[in-house]
Short mmCIF file of C-alpha atoms in Angstrom, two decimals:
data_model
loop_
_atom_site.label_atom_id
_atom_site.label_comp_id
_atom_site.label_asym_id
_atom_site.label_seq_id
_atom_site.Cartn_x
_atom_site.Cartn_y
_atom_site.Cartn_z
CA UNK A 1 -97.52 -118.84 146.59
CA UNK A 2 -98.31 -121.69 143.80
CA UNK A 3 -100.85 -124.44 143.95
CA UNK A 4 -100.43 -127.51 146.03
CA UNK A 5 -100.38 -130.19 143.23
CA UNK A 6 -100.92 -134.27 143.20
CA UNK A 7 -100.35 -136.63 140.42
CA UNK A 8 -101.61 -140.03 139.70
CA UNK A 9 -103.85 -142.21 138.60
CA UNK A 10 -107.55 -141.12 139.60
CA UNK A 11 -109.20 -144.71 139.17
CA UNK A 12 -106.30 -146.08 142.07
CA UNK A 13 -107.36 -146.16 145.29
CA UNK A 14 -103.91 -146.69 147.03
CA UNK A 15 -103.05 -143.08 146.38
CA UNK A 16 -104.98 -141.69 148.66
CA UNK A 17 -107.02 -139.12 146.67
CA UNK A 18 -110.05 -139.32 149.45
CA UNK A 19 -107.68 -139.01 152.55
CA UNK A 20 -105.43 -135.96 150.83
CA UNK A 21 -108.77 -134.69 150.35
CA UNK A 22 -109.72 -134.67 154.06
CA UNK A 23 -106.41 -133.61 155.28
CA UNK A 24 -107.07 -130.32 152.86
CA UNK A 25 -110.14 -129.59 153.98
CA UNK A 26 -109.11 -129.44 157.45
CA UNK A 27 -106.33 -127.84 156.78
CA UNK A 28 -108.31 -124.83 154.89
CA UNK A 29 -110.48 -124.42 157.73
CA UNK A 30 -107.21 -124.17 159.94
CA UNK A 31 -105.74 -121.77 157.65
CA UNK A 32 -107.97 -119.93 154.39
CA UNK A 33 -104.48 -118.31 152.88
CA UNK A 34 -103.37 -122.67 151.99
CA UNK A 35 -103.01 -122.31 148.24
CA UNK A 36 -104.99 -123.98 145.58
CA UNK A 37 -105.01 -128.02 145.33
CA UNK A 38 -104.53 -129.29 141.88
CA UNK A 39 -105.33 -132.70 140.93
CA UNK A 40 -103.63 -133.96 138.07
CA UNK A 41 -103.95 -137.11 136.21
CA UNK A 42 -105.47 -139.92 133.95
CA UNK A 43 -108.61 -141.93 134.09
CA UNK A 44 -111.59 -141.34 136.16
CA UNK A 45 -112.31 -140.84 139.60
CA UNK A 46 -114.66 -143.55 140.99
CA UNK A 47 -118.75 -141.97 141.30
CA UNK A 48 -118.70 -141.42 145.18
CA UNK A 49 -115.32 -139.88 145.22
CA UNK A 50 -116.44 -137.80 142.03
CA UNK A 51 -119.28 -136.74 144.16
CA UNK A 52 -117.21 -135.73 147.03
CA UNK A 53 -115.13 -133.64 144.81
CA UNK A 54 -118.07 -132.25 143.67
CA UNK A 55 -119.59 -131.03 146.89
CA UNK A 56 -116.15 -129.88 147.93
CA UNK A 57 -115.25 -127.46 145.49
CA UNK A 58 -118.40 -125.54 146.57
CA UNK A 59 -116.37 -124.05 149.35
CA UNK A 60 -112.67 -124.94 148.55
CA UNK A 61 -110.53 -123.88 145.72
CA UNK A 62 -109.69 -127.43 144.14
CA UNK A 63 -109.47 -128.04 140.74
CA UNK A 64 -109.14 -131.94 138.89
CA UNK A 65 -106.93 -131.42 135.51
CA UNK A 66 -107.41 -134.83 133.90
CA UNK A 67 -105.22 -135.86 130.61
CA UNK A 68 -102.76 -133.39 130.83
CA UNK A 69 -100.30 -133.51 128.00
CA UNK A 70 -96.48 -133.72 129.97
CA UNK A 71 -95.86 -130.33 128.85
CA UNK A 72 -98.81 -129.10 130.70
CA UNK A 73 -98.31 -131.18 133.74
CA UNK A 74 -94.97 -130.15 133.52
CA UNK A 75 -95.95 -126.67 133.67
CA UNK A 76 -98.08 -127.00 136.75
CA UNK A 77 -95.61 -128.85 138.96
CA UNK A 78 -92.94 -125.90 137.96
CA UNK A 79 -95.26 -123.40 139.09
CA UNK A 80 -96.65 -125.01 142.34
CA UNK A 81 -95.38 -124.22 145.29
CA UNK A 82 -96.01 -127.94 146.88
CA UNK A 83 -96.39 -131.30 145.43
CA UNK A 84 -98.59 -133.37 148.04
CA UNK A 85 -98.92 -137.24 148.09
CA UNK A 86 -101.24 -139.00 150.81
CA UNK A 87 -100.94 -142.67 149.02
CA UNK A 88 -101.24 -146.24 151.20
CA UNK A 89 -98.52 -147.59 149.73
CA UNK A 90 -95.85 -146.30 146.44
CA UNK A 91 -93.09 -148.00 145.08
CA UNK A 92 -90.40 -145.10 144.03
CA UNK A 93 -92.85 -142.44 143.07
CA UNK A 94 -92.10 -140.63 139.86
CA UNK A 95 -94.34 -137.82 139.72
CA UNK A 96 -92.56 -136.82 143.22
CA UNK A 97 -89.21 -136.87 141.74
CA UNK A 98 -90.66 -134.99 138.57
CA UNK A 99 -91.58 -132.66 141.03
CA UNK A 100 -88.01 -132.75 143.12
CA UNK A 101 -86.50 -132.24 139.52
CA UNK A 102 -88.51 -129.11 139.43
CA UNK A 103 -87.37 -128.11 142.89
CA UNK A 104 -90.89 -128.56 144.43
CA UNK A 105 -90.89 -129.44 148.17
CA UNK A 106 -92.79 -132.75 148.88
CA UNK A 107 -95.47 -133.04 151.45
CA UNK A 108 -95.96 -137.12 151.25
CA UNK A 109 -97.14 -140.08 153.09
CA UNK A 110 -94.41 -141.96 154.52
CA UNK A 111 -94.05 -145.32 152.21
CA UNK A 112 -90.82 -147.61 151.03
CA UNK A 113 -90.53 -145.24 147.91
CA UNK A 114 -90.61 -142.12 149.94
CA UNK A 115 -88.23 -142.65 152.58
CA UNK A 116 -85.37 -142.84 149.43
CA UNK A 117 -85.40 -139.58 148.63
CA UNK A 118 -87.20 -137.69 150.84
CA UNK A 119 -86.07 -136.25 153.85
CA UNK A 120 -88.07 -134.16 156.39
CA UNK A 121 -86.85 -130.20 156.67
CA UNK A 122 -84.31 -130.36 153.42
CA UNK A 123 -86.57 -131.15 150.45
CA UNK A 124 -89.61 -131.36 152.09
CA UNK A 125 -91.96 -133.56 154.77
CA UNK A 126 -92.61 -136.97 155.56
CA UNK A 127 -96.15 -137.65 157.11
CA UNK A 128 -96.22 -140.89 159.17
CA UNK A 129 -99.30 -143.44 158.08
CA UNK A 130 -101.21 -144.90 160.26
CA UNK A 131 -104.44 -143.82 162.61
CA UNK A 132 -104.99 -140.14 162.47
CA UNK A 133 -103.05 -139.69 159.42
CA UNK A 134 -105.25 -136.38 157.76
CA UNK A 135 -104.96 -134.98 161.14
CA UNK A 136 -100.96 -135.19 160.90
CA UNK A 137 -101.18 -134.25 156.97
CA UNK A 138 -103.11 -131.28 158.18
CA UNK A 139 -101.02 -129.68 160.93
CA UNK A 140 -99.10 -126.92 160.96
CA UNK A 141 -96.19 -129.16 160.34
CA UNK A 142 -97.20 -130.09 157.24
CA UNK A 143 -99.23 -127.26 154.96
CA UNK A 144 -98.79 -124.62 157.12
CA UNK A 145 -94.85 -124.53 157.07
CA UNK A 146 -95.70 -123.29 153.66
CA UNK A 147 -93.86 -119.89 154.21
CA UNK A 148 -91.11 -121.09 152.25
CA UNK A 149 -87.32 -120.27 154.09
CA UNK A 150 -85.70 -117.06 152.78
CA UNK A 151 -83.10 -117.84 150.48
CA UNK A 152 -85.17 -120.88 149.13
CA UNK A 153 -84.87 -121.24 145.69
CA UNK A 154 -86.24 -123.52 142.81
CA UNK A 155 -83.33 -124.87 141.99
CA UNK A 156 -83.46 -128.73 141.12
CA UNK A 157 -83.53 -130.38 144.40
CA UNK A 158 -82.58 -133.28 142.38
CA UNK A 159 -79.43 -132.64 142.55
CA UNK A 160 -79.30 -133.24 146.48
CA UNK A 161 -80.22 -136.80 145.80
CA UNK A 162 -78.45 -137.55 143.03
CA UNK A 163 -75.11 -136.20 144.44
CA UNK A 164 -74.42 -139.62 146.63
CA UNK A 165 -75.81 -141.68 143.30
CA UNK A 166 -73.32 -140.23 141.01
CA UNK A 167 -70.74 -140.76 143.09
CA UNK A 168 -71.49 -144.52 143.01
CA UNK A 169 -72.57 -144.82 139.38
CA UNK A 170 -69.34 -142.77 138.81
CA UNK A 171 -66.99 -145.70 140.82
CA UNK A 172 -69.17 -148.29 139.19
CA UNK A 173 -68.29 -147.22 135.93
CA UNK A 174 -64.64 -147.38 136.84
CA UNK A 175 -64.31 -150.95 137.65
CA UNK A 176 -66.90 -151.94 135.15
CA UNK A 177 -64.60 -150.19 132.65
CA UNK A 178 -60.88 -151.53 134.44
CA UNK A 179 -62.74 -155.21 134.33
CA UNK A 180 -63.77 -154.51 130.94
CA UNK A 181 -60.22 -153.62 129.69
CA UNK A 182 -58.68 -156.42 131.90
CA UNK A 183 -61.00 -158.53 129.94
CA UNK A 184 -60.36 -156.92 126.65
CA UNK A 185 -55.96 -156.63 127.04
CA UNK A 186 -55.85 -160.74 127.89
CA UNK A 187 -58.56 -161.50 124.69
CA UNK A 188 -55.94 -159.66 122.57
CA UNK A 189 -52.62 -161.24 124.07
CA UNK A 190 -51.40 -157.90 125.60
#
C-alpha cells in the first residue's frame, strides 16, 4: 500500500490538521500495518501543533512535506493509496478532486464541498462531523477498509463524477449554440 496523504494550508485551522492527527494515532494503535501519513502543503504549522507533530513522529511514521512544487505533490497523491481530509468546514475541495483525478479514494469529513462528489463505498468515505468525530475517522470503517477491492484500479475516478456534468455542459452547449444561431440567422436577415 501507498501513503495516506493530506493537502492544505498548514497555518488554517479549519482543516483539521490536529483532529486528522488524533484520528491517526488511534487508528495506528488499532492497526500498526495503516500506511504512512503525508502532510503536504504551504506555510507553517502554528508552534503547539508543530510541537505535537514533533512528539508524534517519535512513534508514528508521519512525515510534513512543506512547499512542494505541483509536480512533486502531484507525484505523491499518484502514489498514495488514500487521500484523507478531517477539515471543519471546505467549500469544493480541490486537492480532493486532484486526488479523485488521480484515482485516489477519499477518506473526508463530511462538509457542503464533500457531499458533491463524494460518495461513501464508490470513490471513497464520508466521515460524519460532529462529537466523537476522530473516533469515527478512526474505525475500521474508515482506515481500516484500506484493503483495497480486487479489481480496483487507479483509473481516474474523475470520470465517475464528471459523467452526469458532461452530459449537462454537453445540452448546455446545445441551446447556448441553437440561441446563438437563432440570434445570429435574424441579425443577418435569414
Amino acid at each position: 500500500l501507498g501513503s495516506l496523504v493530506s493537502v492544505g494550508r498548514f497555518n488554517e485551522p479549519r482543516k483539521g490538521w490536529r483532529r486528522l492527527l488524533l484520528s491517526y494515532k488511534q487508528a495506528y494503535k488499532d492497526n500498526p500495518e495503516v500506511p504512512e501519513l503525508k502532510l503536504i502543503g504551504w506555510g507553517e504549522f502554528s508552534p503547539e501543533l508543530s510541537s505535537e507533530i514533533t512528539e508524534l513522529q517519535k512513534h508514528l511514521p508521519i512525515k510534513v512535506l512543506s512547499n512542494l512544487s505541483n509536480r512533486e505533490r502531484d507525484r505523491e497523491l499518484l502514489t498514495s493509496s488514500f487521500f484523507v481530509q478531517a477539515s471543519h468546514e471546505e467549500g469544493l475541495g480541490l486537492a480532493a478532486l486532484e486526488a479523485l483525478s488521480y484515482g485516489t479514494p477519499l477518506v473526508c469529513a463530511e462538509t457542503d464541498g464533500s457531499r458533491e462528489y463524494l460518495s461513501t463505498g464508490i470513490n471513497g468515505i464520508l466521515v460524519a462531523q460532529g462529537p466523537k468525530f476522530e473516533d469515527r475517522f478512526a474505525t475500521a470503517d474508515t482506515f481500516h477498509f484500506l484493503n483495497i477491492p480486487v479489481g480496483y484500479s487507479k483509473t481516474p475516478a474523475i470520470n465517475l463524477l464528471t459523467a452526469n456534468i458532461k452530459e449537462e455542459v454537453t445540452s448546455l452547449e446545445l441551446g447556448t449554440l441553437a440561441a446563438s444561431s437563432d440570434s445570429l440567422s435574424s441579425s443577418v436577415g435569414l
